[in-house]
Amino acid sequence: MKLPVDDATLASWSTLLGLTDKQTAATLEDIERTLRQGYEYRPDELRDATFDQLISDMDKDEAALMFLISGLRQAGYASASYDVAVRGITTLGSLRHTG
């Protein structure tokens, strides 16, 4: 799976979070596992779409949020990861109600 960002951006995110190469790989694996789990439970109207087709619609902000949440957890900051995830869900929920 390829996130919608280039390798330099991924490297910058990893450096920002202080991740090792092993932690970065684990972060990317965690993101893919999470997305594949969501894919398994996708709505009926998306049943004909492949995993790659659905992932290609992900934007950079979504990828950044997922990387931040998982990367913080990999770096040993589970509480911060949780806080970011809750804040992201809250923000998405409020955006959906105003849109």
PDB file of C-alpha atoms in Angstrom:
ATOM      1  CA  MET A   1       0.000   0.000   0.000  1.00  0.00           C
ATOM      2  CA  LYS A   2       1.251   3.477  -0.862  1.00  0.00           C
ATOM      3  CA  LEU A   3       0.135   6.555   1.031  1.00  0.00           C
ATOM      4  CA  PRO A   4      -0.628   9.637  -1.104  1.00  0.00           C
ATOM      5  CA  VAL A   5       2.658  11.314  -0.144  1.00  0.00           C
ATOM      6  CA  ASP A   6       6.206  11.031  -1.430  1.00  0.00           C
ATOM      7  CA  ASP A   7       9.071   9.332   0.386  1.00  0.00           C
ATOM      8  CA  ALA A   8      10.576  12.664   1.479  1.00  0.00           C
ATOM      9  CA  THR A   9       7.330  13.587   3.238  1.00  0.00           C
ATOM     10  CA  LEU A  10       7.207  10.216   4.995  1.00  0.00           C
ATOM     11  CA  ALA A  11      10.810  10.649   6.067  1.00  0.00           C
ATOM     12  CA  SER A  12      10.029  14.130   7.402  1.00  0.00           C
ATOM     13  CA  TRP A  13       7.067  12.851   9.389  1.00  0.00           C
ATOM     14  CA  SER A  14       9.197  10.046  10.812  1.00  0.00           C
ATOM     15  CA  THR A  15      11.957  12.465  11.776  1.00  0.00           C
ATOM     16  CA  LEU A  16       9.458  14.835  13.375  1.00  0.00           C
ATOM     17  CA  LEU A  17       8.151  12.010  15.564  1.00  0.00           C
ATOM     18  CA  GLY A  18      11.652  10.649  16.238  1.00  0.00           C
ATOM     19  CA  LEU A  19      10.797   7.235  14.762  1.00  0.00           C
ATOM     20  CA  THR A  20      13.388   4.616  13.929  1.00  0.00           C
ATOM     21  CA  ASP A  21      13.207   2.823  10.586  1.00  0.00           C
ATOM     22  CA  LYS A  22      11.615  -0.128  12.380  1.00  0.00           C
ATOM     23  CA  GLN A  23       9.001   2.112  14.022  1.00  0.00           C
ATOM     24  CA  THR A  24       8.256   3.803  10.703  1.00  0.00           C
ATOM     25  CA  ALA A  25       7.698   0.415   9.059  1.00  0.00           C
ATOM     26  CA  ALA A  26       5.456  -0.637  11.963  1.00  0.00           C
ATOM     27  CA  THR A  27       3.509   2.624  11.603  1.00  0.00           C
ATOM     28  CA  LEU A  28       2.907   1.998   7.907  1.00  0.00           C
ATOM     29  CA  GLU A  29       1.906  -1.618   8.600  1.00  0.00           C
ATOM     30  CA  ASP A  30      -0.531  -0.433  11.286  1.00  0.00           C
ATOM     31  CA  ILE A  31      -2.103   2.072   8.886  1.00  0.00           C
ATOM     32  CA  GLU A  32      -2.510  -0.574   6.192  1.00  0.00           C
ATOM     33  CA  ARG A  33      -3.992  -3.064   8.671  1.00  0.00           C
ATOM     34  CA  THR A  34      -6.467  -0.434   9.883  1.00  0.00           C
ATOM     35  CA  LEU A  35      -7.492   0.506   6.345  1.00  0.00           C
ATOM     36  CA  ARG A  36      -7.868  -3.128   5.285  1.00  0.00           C
ATOM     37  CA  GLN A  37     -10.075  -3.805   8.293  1.00  0.00           C
ATOM     38  CA  GLY A  38     -12.258  -0.859   7.296  1.00  0.00           C
ATOM     39  CA  TYR A  39     -12.311  -2.155   3.727  1.00  0.00           C
ATOM     40  CA  GLU A  40     -13.730  -5.475   4.907  1.00  0.00           C
ATOM     41  CA  TYR A  41     -16.673  -3.640   6.483  1.00  0.00           C
ATOM     42  CA  ARG A  42     -17.264  -1.125   3.684  1.00  0.00           C
ATOM     43  CA  PRO A  43     -20.855  -0.203   2.768  1.00  0.00           C
ATOM     44  CA  ASP A  44     -22.684  -2.189   0.115  1.00  0.00           C
ATOM     45  CA  GLU A  45     -22.441   0.650  -2.422  1.00  0.00           C
ATOM     46  CA  LEU A  46     -18.643   0.299  -2.332  1.00  0.00           C
ATOM     47  CA  ARG A  47     -18.552  -3.502  -2.690  1.00  0.00           C
ATOM     48  CA  ASP A  48     -17.420  -3.355  -6.320  1.00  0.00           C
ATOM     49  CA  ALA A  49     -14.400  -1.155  -5.544  1.00  0.00           C
ATOM     50  CA  THR A  50     -11.014  -2.711  -4.881  1.00  0.00           C
ATOM     51  CA  PHE A  51      -8.916  -1.797  -1.861  1.00  0.00           C
ATOM     52  CA  ASP A  52      -6.466   0.114  -4.068  1.00  0.00           C
ATOM     53  CA  GLN A  53      -9.285   2.062  -5.723  1.00  0.00           C
ATOM     54  CA  LEU A  54     -10.677   3.192  -2.386  1.00  0.00           C
ATOM     55  CA  ILE A  55      -7.259   4.033  -0.949  1.00  0.00           C
ATOM     56  CA  SER A  56      -6.380   6.118  -4.001  1.00  0.00           C
ATOM     57  CA  ASP A  57      -9.088   8.578  -2.857  1.00  0.00           C
ATOM     58  CA  MET A  58      -7.266   9.257   0.435  1.00  0.00           C
ATOM     59  CA  ASP A  59      -5.935  12.784   0.651  1.00  0.00           C
ATOM     60  CA  LYS A  60      -2.681  13.934   2.225  1.00  0.00           C
ATOM     61  CA  ASP A  61      -4.381  15.319   5.332  1.00  0.00           C
ATOM     62  CA  GLU A  62      -6.022  11.964   6.064  1.00  0.00           C
ATOM     63  CA  ALA A  63      -2.704  10.188   5.567  1.00  0.00           C
ATOM     64  CA  ALA A  64      -0.940  12.691   7.836  1.00  0.00           C
ATOM     65  CA  LEU A  65      -3.518  12.201  10.589  1.00  0.00           C
ATOM     66  CA  MET A  66      -3.264   8.414  10.391  1.00  0.00           C
ATOM     67  CA  PHE A  67       0.539   8.581  10.411  1.00  0.00           C
ATOM     68  CA  LEU A  68       0.519  10.924  13.406  1.00  0.00           C
ATOM     69  CA  ILE A  69      -1.854   8.732  15.415  1.00  0.00           C
ATOM     70  CA  SER A  70      -0.019   5.501  14.703  1.00  0.00           C
ATOM     71  CA  GLY A  71       3.440   7.071  14.827  1.00  0.00           C
ATOM     72  CA  LEU A  72       2.832   8.555  18.266  1.00  0.00           C
ATOM     73  CA  ARG A  73       1.763   5.117  19.483  1.00  0.00           C
ATOM     74  CA  GLN A  74       4.888   3.523  17.957  1.00  0.00           C
ATOM     75  CA  ALA A  75       7.061   6.179  19.609  1.00  0.00           C
ATOM     76  CA  GLY A  76       5.624   5.333  23.029  1.00  0.00           C
ATOM     77  CA  TYR A  77       3.131   8.166  23.352  1.00  0.00           C
ATOM     78  CA  ALA A  78      -0.100   6.181  23.547  1.00  0.00           C
ATOM     79  CA  SER A  79      -1.922   8.897  25.478  1.00  0.00           C
ATOM     80  CA  ALA A  80      -1.048  11.578  22.910  1.00  0.00           C
ATOM     81  CA  SER A  81      -2.030   9.178  20.122  1.00  0.00           C
ATOM     82  CA  TYR A  82      -5.418   8.649  21.756  1.00  0.00           C
ATOM     83  CA  ASP A  83      -5.927  12.394  22.232  1.00  0.00           C
ATOM     84  CA  VAL A  84      -5.143  13.102  18.568  1.00  0.00           C
ATOM     85  CA  ALA A  85      -7.478  10.314  17.433  1.00  0.00           C
ATOM     86  CA  VAL A  86     -10.358  11.604  19.579  1.00  0.00           C
ATOM     87  CA  ARG A  87      -9.771  15.153  18.383  1.00  0.00           C
ATOM     88  CA  GLY A  88      -9.694  13.950  14.753  1.00  0.00           C
ATOM     89  CA  ILE A  89     -12.950  12.026  15.142  1.00  0.00           C
ATOM     90  CA  THR A  90     -14.596  14.997  16.840  1.00  0.00           C
ATOM     91  CA  THR A  91     -13.452  17.340  14.078  1.00  0.00           C
ATOM     92  CA  LEU A  92     -14.649  15.000  11.332  1.00  0.00           C
ATOM     93  CA  GLY A  93     -17.998  14.623  13.061  1.00  0.00           C
ATOM     94  CA  SER A  94     -18.511  18.367  13.321  1.00  0.00           C
ATOM     95  CA  LEU A  95     -17.501  18.861   9.687  1.00  0.00           C
ATOM     96  CA  ARG A  96     -20.070  16.318   8.549  1.00  0.00           C
ATOM     97  CA  HIS A  97     -22.842  18.069  10.473  1.00  0.00           C
ATOM     98  CA  THR A  98     -22.055  21.462   8.946  1.00  0.00           C
ATOM     99  CA  GLY A  99     -21.537  20.209   5.385  1.00  0.00           C
TER     100      GLY A  99
END
